[in-house]
CSV table of C-alpha atoms and ligand atoms in Angstrom, one decimal:
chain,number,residue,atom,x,y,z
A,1,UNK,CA,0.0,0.0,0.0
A,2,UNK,CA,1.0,3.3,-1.0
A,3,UNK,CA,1.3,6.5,2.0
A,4,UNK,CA,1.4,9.8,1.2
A,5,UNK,CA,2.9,12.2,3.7
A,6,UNK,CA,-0.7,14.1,4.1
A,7,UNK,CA,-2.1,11.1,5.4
A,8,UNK,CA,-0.1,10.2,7.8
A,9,UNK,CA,0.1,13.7,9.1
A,10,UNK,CA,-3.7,13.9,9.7
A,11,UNK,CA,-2.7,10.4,11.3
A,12,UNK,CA,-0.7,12.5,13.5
A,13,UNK,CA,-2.7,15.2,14.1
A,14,UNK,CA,-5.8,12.9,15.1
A,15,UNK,CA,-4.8,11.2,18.5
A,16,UNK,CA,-6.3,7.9,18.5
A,17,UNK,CA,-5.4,4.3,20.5
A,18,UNK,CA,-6.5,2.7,16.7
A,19,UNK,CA,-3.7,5.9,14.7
A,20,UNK,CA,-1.2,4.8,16.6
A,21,UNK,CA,-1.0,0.9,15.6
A,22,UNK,CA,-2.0,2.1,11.9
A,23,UNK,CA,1.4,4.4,12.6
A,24,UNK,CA,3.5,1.5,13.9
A,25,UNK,CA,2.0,-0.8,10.9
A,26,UNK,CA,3.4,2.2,7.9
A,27,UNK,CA,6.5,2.6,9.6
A,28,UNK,CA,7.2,-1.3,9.9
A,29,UNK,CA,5.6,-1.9,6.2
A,30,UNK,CA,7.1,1.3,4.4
A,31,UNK,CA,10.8,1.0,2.6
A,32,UNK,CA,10.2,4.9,2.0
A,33,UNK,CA,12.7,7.2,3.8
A,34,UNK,CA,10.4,10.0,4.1
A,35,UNK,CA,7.6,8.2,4.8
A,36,UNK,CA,8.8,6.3,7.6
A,37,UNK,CA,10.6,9.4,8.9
A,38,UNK,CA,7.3,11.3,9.1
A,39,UNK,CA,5.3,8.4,10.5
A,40,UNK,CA,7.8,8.8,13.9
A,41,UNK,CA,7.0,12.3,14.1
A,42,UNK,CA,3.0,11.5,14.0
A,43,UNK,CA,3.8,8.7,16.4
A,44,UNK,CA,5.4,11.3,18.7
A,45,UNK,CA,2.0,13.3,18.4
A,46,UNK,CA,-0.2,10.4,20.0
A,47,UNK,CA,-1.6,10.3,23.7
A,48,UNK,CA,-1.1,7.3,24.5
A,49,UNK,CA,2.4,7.2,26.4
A,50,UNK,CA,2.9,3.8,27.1
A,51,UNK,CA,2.2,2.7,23.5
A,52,UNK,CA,5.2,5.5,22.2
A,53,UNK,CA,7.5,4.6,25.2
A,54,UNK,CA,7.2,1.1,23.9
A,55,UNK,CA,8.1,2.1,20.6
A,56,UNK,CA,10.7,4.2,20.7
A,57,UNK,CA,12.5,1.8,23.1
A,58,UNK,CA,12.1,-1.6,20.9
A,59,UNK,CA,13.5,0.6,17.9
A,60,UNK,CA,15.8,3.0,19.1
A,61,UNK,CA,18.4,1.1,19.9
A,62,UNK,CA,18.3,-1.4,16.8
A,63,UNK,CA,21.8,-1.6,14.6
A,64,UNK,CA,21.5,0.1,11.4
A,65,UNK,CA,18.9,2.4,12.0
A,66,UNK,CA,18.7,5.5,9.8
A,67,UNK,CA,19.4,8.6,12.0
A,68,UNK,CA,16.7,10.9,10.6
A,69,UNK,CA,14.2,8.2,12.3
A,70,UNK,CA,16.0,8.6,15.4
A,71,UNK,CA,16.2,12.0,15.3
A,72,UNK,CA,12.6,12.1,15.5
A,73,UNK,CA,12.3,9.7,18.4
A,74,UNK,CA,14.6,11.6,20.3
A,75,UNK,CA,12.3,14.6,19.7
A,76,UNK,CA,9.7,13.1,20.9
A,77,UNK,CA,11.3,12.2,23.8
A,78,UNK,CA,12.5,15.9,24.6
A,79,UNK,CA,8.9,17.1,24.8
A,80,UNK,CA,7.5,14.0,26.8
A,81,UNK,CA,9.8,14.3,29.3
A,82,UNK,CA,7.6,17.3,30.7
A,83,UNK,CA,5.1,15.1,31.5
A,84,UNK,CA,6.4,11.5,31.8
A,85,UNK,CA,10.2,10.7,33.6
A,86,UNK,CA,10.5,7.5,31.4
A,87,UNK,CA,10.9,9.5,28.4
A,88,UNK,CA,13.8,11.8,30.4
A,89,UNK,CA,15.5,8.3,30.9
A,90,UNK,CA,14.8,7.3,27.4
A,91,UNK,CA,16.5,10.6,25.8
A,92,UNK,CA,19.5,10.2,28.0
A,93,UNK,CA,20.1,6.6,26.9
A,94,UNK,CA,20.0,7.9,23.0
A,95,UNK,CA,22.3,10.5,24.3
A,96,UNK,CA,24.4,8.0,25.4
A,97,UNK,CA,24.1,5.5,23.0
A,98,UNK,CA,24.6,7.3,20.2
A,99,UNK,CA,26.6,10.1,21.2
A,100,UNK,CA,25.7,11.9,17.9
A,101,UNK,CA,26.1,16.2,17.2
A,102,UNK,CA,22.7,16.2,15.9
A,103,UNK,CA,21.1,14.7,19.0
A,104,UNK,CA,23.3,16.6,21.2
A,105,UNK,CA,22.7,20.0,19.6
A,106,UNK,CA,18.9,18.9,19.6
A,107,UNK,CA,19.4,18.7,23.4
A,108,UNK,CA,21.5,21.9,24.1
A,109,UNK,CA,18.7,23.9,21.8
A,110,UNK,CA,15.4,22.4,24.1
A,111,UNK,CA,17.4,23.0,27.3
A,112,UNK,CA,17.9,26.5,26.5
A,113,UNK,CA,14.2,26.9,25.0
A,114,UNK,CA,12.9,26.0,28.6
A,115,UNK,CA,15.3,27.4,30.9
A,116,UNK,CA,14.2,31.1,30.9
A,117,UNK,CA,18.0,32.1,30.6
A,118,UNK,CA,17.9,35.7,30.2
A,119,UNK,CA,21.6,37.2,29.3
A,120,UNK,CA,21.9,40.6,30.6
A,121,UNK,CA,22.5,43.1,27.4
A,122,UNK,CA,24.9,46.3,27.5
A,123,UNK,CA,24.1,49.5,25.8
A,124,UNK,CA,27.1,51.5,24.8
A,125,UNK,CA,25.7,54.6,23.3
A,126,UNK,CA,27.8,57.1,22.3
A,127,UNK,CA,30.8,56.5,19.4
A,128,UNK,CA,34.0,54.9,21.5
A,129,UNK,CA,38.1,55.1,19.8
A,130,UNK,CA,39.8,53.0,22.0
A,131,UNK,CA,43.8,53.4,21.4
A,132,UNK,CA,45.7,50.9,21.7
A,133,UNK,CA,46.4,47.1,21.3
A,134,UNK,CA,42.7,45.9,21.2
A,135,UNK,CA,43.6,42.7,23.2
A,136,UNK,CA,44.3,45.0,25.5
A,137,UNK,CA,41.3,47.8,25.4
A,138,UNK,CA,38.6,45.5,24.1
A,139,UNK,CA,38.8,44.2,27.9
A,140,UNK,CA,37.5,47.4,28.8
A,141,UNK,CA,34.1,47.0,27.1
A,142,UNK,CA,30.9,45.2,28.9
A,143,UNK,CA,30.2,42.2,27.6
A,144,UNK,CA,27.4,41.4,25.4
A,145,UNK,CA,27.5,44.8,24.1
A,146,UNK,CA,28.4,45.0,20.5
A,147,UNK,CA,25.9,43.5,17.5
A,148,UNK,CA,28.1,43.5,14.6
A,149,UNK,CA,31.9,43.3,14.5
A,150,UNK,CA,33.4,43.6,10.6
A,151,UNK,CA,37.0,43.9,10.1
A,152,UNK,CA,40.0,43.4,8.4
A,153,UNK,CA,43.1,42.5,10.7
A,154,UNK,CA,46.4,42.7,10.6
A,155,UNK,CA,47.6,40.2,7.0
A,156,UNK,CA,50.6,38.9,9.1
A,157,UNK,CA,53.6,40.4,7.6
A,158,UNK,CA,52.0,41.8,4.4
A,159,UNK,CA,52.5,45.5,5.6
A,160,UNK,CA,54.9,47.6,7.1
A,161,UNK,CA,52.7,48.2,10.2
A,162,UNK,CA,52.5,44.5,11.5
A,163,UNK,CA,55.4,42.5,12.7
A,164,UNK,CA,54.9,38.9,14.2
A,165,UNK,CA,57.7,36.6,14.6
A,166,UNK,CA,56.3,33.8,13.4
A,167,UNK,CA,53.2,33.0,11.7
A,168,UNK,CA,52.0,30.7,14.5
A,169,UNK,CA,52.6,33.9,16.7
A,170,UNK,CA,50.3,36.0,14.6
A,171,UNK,CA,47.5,33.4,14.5
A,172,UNK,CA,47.9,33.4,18.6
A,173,UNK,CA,47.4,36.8,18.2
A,174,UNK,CA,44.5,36.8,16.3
A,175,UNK,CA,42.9,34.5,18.0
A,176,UNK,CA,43.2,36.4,21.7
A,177,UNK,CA,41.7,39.2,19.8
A,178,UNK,CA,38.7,37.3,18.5
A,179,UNK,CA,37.8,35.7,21.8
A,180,UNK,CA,37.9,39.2,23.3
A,181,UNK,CA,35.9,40.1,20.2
A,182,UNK,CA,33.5,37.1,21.5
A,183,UNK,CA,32.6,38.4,24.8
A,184,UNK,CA,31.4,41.5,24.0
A,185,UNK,CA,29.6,40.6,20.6
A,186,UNK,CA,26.0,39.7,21.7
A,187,UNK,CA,24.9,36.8,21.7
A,188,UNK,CA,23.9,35.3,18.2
A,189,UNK,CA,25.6,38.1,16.1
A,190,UNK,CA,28.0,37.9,13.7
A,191,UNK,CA,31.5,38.6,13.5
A,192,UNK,CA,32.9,39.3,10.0
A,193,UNK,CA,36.7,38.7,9.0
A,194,UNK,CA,37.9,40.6,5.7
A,195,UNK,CA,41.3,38.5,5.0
A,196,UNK,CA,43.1,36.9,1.9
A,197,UNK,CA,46.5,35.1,1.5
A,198,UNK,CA,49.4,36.6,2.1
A,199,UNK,CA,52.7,36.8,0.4
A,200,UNK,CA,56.1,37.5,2.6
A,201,UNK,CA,58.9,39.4,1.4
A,202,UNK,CA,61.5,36.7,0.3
A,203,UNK,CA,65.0,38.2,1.9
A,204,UNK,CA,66.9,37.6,-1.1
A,205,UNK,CA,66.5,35.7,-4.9
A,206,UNK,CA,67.9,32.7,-4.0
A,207,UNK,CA,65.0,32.2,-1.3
A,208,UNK,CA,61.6,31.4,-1.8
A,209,UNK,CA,58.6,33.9,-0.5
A,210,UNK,CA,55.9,31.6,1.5
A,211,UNK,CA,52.7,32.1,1.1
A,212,UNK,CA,49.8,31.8,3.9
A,213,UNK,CA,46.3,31.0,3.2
A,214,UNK,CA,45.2,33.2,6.2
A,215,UNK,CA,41.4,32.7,5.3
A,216,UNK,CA,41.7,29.0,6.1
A,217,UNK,CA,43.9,29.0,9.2
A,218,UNK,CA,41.6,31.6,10.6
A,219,UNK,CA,38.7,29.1,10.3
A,220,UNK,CA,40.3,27.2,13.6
A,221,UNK,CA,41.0,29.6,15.5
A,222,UNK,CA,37.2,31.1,15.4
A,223,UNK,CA,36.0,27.9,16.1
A,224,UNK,CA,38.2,28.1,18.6
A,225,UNK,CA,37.2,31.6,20.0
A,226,UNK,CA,33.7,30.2,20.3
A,227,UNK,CA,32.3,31.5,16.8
A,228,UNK,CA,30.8,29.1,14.0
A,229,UNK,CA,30.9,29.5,10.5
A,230,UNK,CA,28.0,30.8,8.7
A,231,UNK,CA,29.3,32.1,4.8
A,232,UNK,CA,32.2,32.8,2.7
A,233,UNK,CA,31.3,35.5,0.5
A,234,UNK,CA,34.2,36.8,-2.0
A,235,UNK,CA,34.8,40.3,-2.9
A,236,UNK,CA,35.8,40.5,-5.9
A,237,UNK,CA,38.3,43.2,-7.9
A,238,UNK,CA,38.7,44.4,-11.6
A,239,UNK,CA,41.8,42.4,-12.4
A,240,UNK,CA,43.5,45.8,-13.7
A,241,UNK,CA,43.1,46.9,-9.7
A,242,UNK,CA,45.5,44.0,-8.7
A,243,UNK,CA,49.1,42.9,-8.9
A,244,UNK,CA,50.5,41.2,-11.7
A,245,UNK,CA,51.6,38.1,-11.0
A,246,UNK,CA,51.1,36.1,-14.1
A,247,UNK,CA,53.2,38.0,-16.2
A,248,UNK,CA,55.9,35.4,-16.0
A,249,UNK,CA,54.2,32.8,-17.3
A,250,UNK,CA,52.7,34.9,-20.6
A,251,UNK,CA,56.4,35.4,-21.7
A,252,UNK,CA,57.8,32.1,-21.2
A,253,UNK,CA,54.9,29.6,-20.8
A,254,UNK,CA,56.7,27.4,-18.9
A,255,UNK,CA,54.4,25.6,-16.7
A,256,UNK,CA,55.2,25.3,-12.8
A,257,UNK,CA,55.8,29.1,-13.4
A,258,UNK,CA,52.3,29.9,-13.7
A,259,UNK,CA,50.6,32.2,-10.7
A,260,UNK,CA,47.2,33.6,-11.5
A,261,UNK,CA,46.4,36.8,-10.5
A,262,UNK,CA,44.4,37.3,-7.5
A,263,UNK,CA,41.1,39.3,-7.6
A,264,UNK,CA,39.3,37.9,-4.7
A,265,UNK,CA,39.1,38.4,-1.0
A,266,UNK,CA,37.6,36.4,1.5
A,267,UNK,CA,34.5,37.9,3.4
A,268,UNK,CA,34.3,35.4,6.1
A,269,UNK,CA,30.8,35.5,8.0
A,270,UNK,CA,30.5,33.8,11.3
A,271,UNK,CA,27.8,33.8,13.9
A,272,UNK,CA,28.9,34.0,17.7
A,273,UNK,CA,27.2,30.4,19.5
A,274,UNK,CA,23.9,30.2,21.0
A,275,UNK,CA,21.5,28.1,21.4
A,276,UNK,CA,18.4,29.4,19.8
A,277,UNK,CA,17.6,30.4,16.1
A,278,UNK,CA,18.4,33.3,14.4
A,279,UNK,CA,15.0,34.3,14.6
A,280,UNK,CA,15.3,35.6,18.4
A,281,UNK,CA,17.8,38.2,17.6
A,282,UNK,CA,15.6,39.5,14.1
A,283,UNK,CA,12.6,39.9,16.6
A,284,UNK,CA,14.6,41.9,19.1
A,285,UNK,CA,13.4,44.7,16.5
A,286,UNK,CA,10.4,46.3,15.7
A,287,UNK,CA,11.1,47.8,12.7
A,288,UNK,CA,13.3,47.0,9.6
A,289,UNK,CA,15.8,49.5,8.4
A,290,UNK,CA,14.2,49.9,4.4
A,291,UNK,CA,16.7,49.4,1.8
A,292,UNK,CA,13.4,48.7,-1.1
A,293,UNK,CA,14.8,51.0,-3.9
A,294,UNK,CA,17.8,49.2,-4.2
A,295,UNK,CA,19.1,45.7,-5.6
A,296,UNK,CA,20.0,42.5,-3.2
A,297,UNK,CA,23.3,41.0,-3.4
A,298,UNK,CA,21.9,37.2,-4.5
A,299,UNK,CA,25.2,35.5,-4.4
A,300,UNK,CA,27.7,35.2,-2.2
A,301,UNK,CA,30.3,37.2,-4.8
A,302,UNK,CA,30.0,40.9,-4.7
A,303,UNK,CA,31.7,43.2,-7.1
A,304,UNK,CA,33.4,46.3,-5.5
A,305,UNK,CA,36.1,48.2,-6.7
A,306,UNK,CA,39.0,48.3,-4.1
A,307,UNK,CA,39.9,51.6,-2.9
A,308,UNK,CA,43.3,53.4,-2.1
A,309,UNK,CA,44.0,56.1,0.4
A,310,UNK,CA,47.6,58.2,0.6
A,311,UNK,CA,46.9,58.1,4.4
A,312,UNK,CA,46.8,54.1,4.9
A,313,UNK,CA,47.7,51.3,2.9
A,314,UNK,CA,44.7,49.1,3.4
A,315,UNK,CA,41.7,50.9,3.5
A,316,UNK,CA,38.3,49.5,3.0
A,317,UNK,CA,35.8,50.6,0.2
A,318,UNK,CA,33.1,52.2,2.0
A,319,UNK,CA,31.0,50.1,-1.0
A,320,UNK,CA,31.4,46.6,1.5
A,321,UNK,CA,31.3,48.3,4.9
A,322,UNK,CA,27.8,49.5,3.1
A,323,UNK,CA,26.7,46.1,2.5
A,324,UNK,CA,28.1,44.5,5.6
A,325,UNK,CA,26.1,47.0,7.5
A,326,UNK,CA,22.8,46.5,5.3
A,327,UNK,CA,22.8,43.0,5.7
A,328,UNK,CA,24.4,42.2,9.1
A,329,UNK,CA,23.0,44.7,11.6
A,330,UNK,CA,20.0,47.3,12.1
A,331,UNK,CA,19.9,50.9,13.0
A,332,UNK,CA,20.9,51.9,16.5
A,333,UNK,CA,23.2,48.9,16.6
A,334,UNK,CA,26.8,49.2,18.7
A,335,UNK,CA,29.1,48.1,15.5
A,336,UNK,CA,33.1,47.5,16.4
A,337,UNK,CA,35.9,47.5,14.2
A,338,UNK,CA,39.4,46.4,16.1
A,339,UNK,CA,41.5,46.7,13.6
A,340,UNK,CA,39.9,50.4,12.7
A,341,UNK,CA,43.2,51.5,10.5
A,342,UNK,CA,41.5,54.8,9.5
A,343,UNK,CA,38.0,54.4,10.4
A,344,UNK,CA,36.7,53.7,7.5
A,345,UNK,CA,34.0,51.0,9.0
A,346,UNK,CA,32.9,53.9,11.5
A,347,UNK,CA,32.5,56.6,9.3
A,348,UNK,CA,29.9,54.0,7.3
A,349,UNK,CA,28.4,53.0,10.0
A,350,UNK,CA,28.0,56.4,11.5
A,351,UNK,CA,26.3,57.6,8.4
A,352,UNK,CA,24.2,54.6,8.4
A,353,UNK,CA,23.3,55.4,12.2
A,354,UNK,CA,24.6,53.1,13.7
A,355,UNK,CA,26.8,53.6,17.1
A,356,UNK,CA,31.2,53.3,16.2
A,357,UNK,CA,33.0,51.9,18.5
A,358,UNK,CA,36.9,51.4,16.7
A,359,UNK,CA,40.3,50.3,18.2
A,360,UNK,CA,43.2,51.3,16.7
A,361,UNK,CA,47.1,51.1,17.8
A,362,UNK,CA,49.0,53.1,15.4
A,363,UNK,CA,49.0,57.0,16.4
A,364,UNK,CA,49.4,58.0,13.0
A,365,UNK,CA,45.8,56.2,12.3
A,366,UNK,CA,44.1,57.5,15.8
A,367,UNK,CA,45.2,60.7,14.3
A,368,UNK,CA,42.9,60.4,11.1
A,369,UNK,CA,40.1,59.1,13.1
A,370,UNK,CA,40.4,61.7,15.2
A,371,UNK,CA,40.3,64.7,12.8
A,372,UNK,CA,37.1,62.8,10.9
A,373,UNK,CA,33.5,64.1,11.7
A,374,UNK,CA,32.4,61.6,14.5
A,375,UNK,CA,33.0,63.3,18.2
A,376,UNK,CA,34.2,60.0,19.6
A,377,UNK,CA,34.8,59.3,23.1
A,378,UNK,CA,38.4,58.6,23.3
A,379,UNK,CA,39.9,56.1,25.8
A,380,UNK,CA,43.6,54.9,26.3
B,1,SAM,C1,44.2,46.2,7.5
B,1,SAM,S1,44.3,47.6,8.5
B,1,SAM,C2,42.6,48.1,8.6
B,1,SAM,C3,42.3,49.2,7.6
B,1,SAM,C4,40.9,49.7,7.8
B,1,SAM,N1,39.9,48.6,7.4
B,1,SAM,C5,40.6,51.0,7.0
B,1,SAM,O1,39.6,51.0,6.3
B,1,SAM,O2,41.4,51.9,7.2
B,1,SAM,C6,44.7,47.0,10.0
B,1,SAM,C7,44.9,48.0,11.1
B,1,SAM,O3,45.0,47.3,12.4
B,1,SAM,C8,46.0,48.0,13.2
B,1,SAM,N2,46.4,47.1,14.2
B,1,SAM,C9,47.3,46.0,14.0
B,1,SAM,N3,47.4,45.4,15.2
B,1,SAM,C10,46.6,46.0,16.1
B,1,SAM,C11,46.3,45.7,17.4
B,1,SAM,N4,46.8,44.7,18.1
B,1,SAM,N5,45.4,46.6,18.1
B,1,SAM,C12,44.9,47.6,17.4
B,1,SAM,N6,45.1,47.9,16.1
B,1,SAM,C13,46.0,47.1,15.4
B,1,SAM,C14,47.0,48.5,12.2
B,1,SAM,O4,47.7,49.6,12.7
B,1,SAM,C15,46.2,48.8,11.0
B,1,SAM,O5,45.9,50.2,10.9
């Protein structure tokens, strides 16, 4: 006999001693995925307790069993153990037995839904230029306090203005800086990474430059800091905007010699951990910043021309702190930059009325920021 997913939904939805054998029967007869998947889930909808405990404990623990079944027993269990204990003991013996993310996550998400855990928020409300190393100064902000942290750090050794002695020293770095970063972003908001591959200077001819794919290194160590990843989006460059490095190759040929020229950047999106949806933080507002006269960005490569500034050597077009802003925070929003170079993500997000708060190290920098047209609150 054929099912179709209606029907055993209304199966579900009507809770009946003679519904929940016809259940067990589909989900013993049917070789369909989907079918079986969705007769669990009605199952789970039943009244009758005893007849679901005995269910999900003769075919929970069977070898082989495909997880999206289980995953739906396990549910089940969750909500029944409200009102029955044998269904807590039950959901801690999948735990255990499987010891599966999924299940676990599942776990961590219900426990948080019903615990009433209320995190206590911290308004900072006027534009803040903290000088100095932002390890350092970011430990003077409140925790929970900022909704949207964009920046582009340090690329090791690419510039004059950073100097790590090793690679694995600059990565340490990085990564004390995002978990700072981490306490004081709020809960469920992002933290956005603008970083590429870098080149070192070789000391000589005979040596060979190494080459660092910052982008995935950085990966770990947000993990690390508590952050998970959400997107990569790629900004990418007119190729006449960028360094030649294939020129080699079109005289000679010669393959092995062959290095393409590099026109994209990694925009690396990730969300700070929580356990609840994404959902919570979007209904924190009550209205939505309106952006209706102009186009979407559909795809995860945005075109933006790079921009250069006789002040600093790695400024960012105002073009992606735009965007960034658009999509990643709302109006009113505390918005950090640690690495600020010359403010150029505050002077956006000022305009876009949002509240700056930017770190910066180098004098020279705090300088420009200073003489720009935000009255920032200045703290060493
Ligand atoms: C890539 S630049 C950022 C440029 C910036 N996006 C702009 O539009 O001007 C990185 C900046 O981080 C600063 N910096 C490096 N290490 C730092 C640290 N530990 N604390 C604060 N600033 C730092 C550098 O001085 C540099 O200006």
């Amino acid at each position: 006999m054929k099912y179709s997913i209606e029907y055993i939904k209304s199966l579900g939805l009507n809770k009946s001693e003679n519904n929940l054998k016809l259940l067990i029967n589909i989900f013993n007869d049917s070789n369909d995925v989907d079918i079986k998947r969705e007769a669990v889930s009605s199952i789970g909808r039943q009244n009758d307790l005893d007849g679901i405990y005995k269910f999900i404990s003769e075919y929970a623990f069977k070898k082989n069993t495909i997880m999206e079944y289980i995953y739906q027993m396990f549910r089940t269990c969750l909500y029944k153990s409200k009102i029955d204990s044998r269904f807590e003991s039950l959901k801690n013996r999948i735990i255990e037995f499987y010891n599966n993310e999924t299940i676990n996550k599942m776990n961590e998400f219900y426990n948080y839904k019903h615990s009433n855990k209320k995190t206590k928020k911290n308004k900072i409300t006027t534009p803040l230029l903290l000088v100095g190393d932002c390890e350092e100064t970011l430990k003077t902000l409140p925790e929970n306090s900022i909704q949207l942290t964009f920046t582009s750090p340090p690329y090791y050794n690419a510039k004059i203005y950073s100097d790590y002695h090793s690679y694995k020293d600059y990565l340490e770095k990085m990564k004390n800086v995002f978990k700072e970063c981490y306490r004081v972003i709020e809960e469920g908001r992002f933290l956005i990474v603008n970083v590429s591959p870098v080149i070192t200077k070789r000391p000589g001819r005979e040596f060979e430059s190494i080459r660092y794919p910052i982008h995935f290194d950085f990966h770990k160590i947000l993990e690390e800091s508590g952050f998970y990843f959400i997107d990569e989006i790629i900004w990418i460059k007119p190729e006449s905007c960028v360094k030649n490095r294939v020129g080699g190759y079109q005289q000679t040929r010669k393959a092995l010699t062959y290095k393409p020229n590099c026109i994209t950047e990694s925009i690396l999106v990730y969300r700070k951990k929580c356990s609840f949806l994404l959902d919570k933080n979007v209904s924190e507002y009550k209205f939505y910043d309106k952006f209706e006269n102009e186009g979407i960005d559909t795809s995860n490569c945005w075109y933006i021309n790079p921009r250069s500034d006789k002040n600093h050597p790695a400024v960012f077009p105002e073009e992606l702190c735009r965007r960034i802003l658009k999509y990643y925070s709302f109006e009113n929003d505390t918005v950090l930059d640690p690495f600020a170079g010359s403010g150029t993500f505050g002077n956006v997000a000022y305009k876009m009325k949002r509240i700056p708060v930017m770190c910066e190290m180098d004098n020279k920098y705090v300088e420009i920021i200073k003489g720009g047209k935000i009255n920032y609150d200045i703290r060493k």
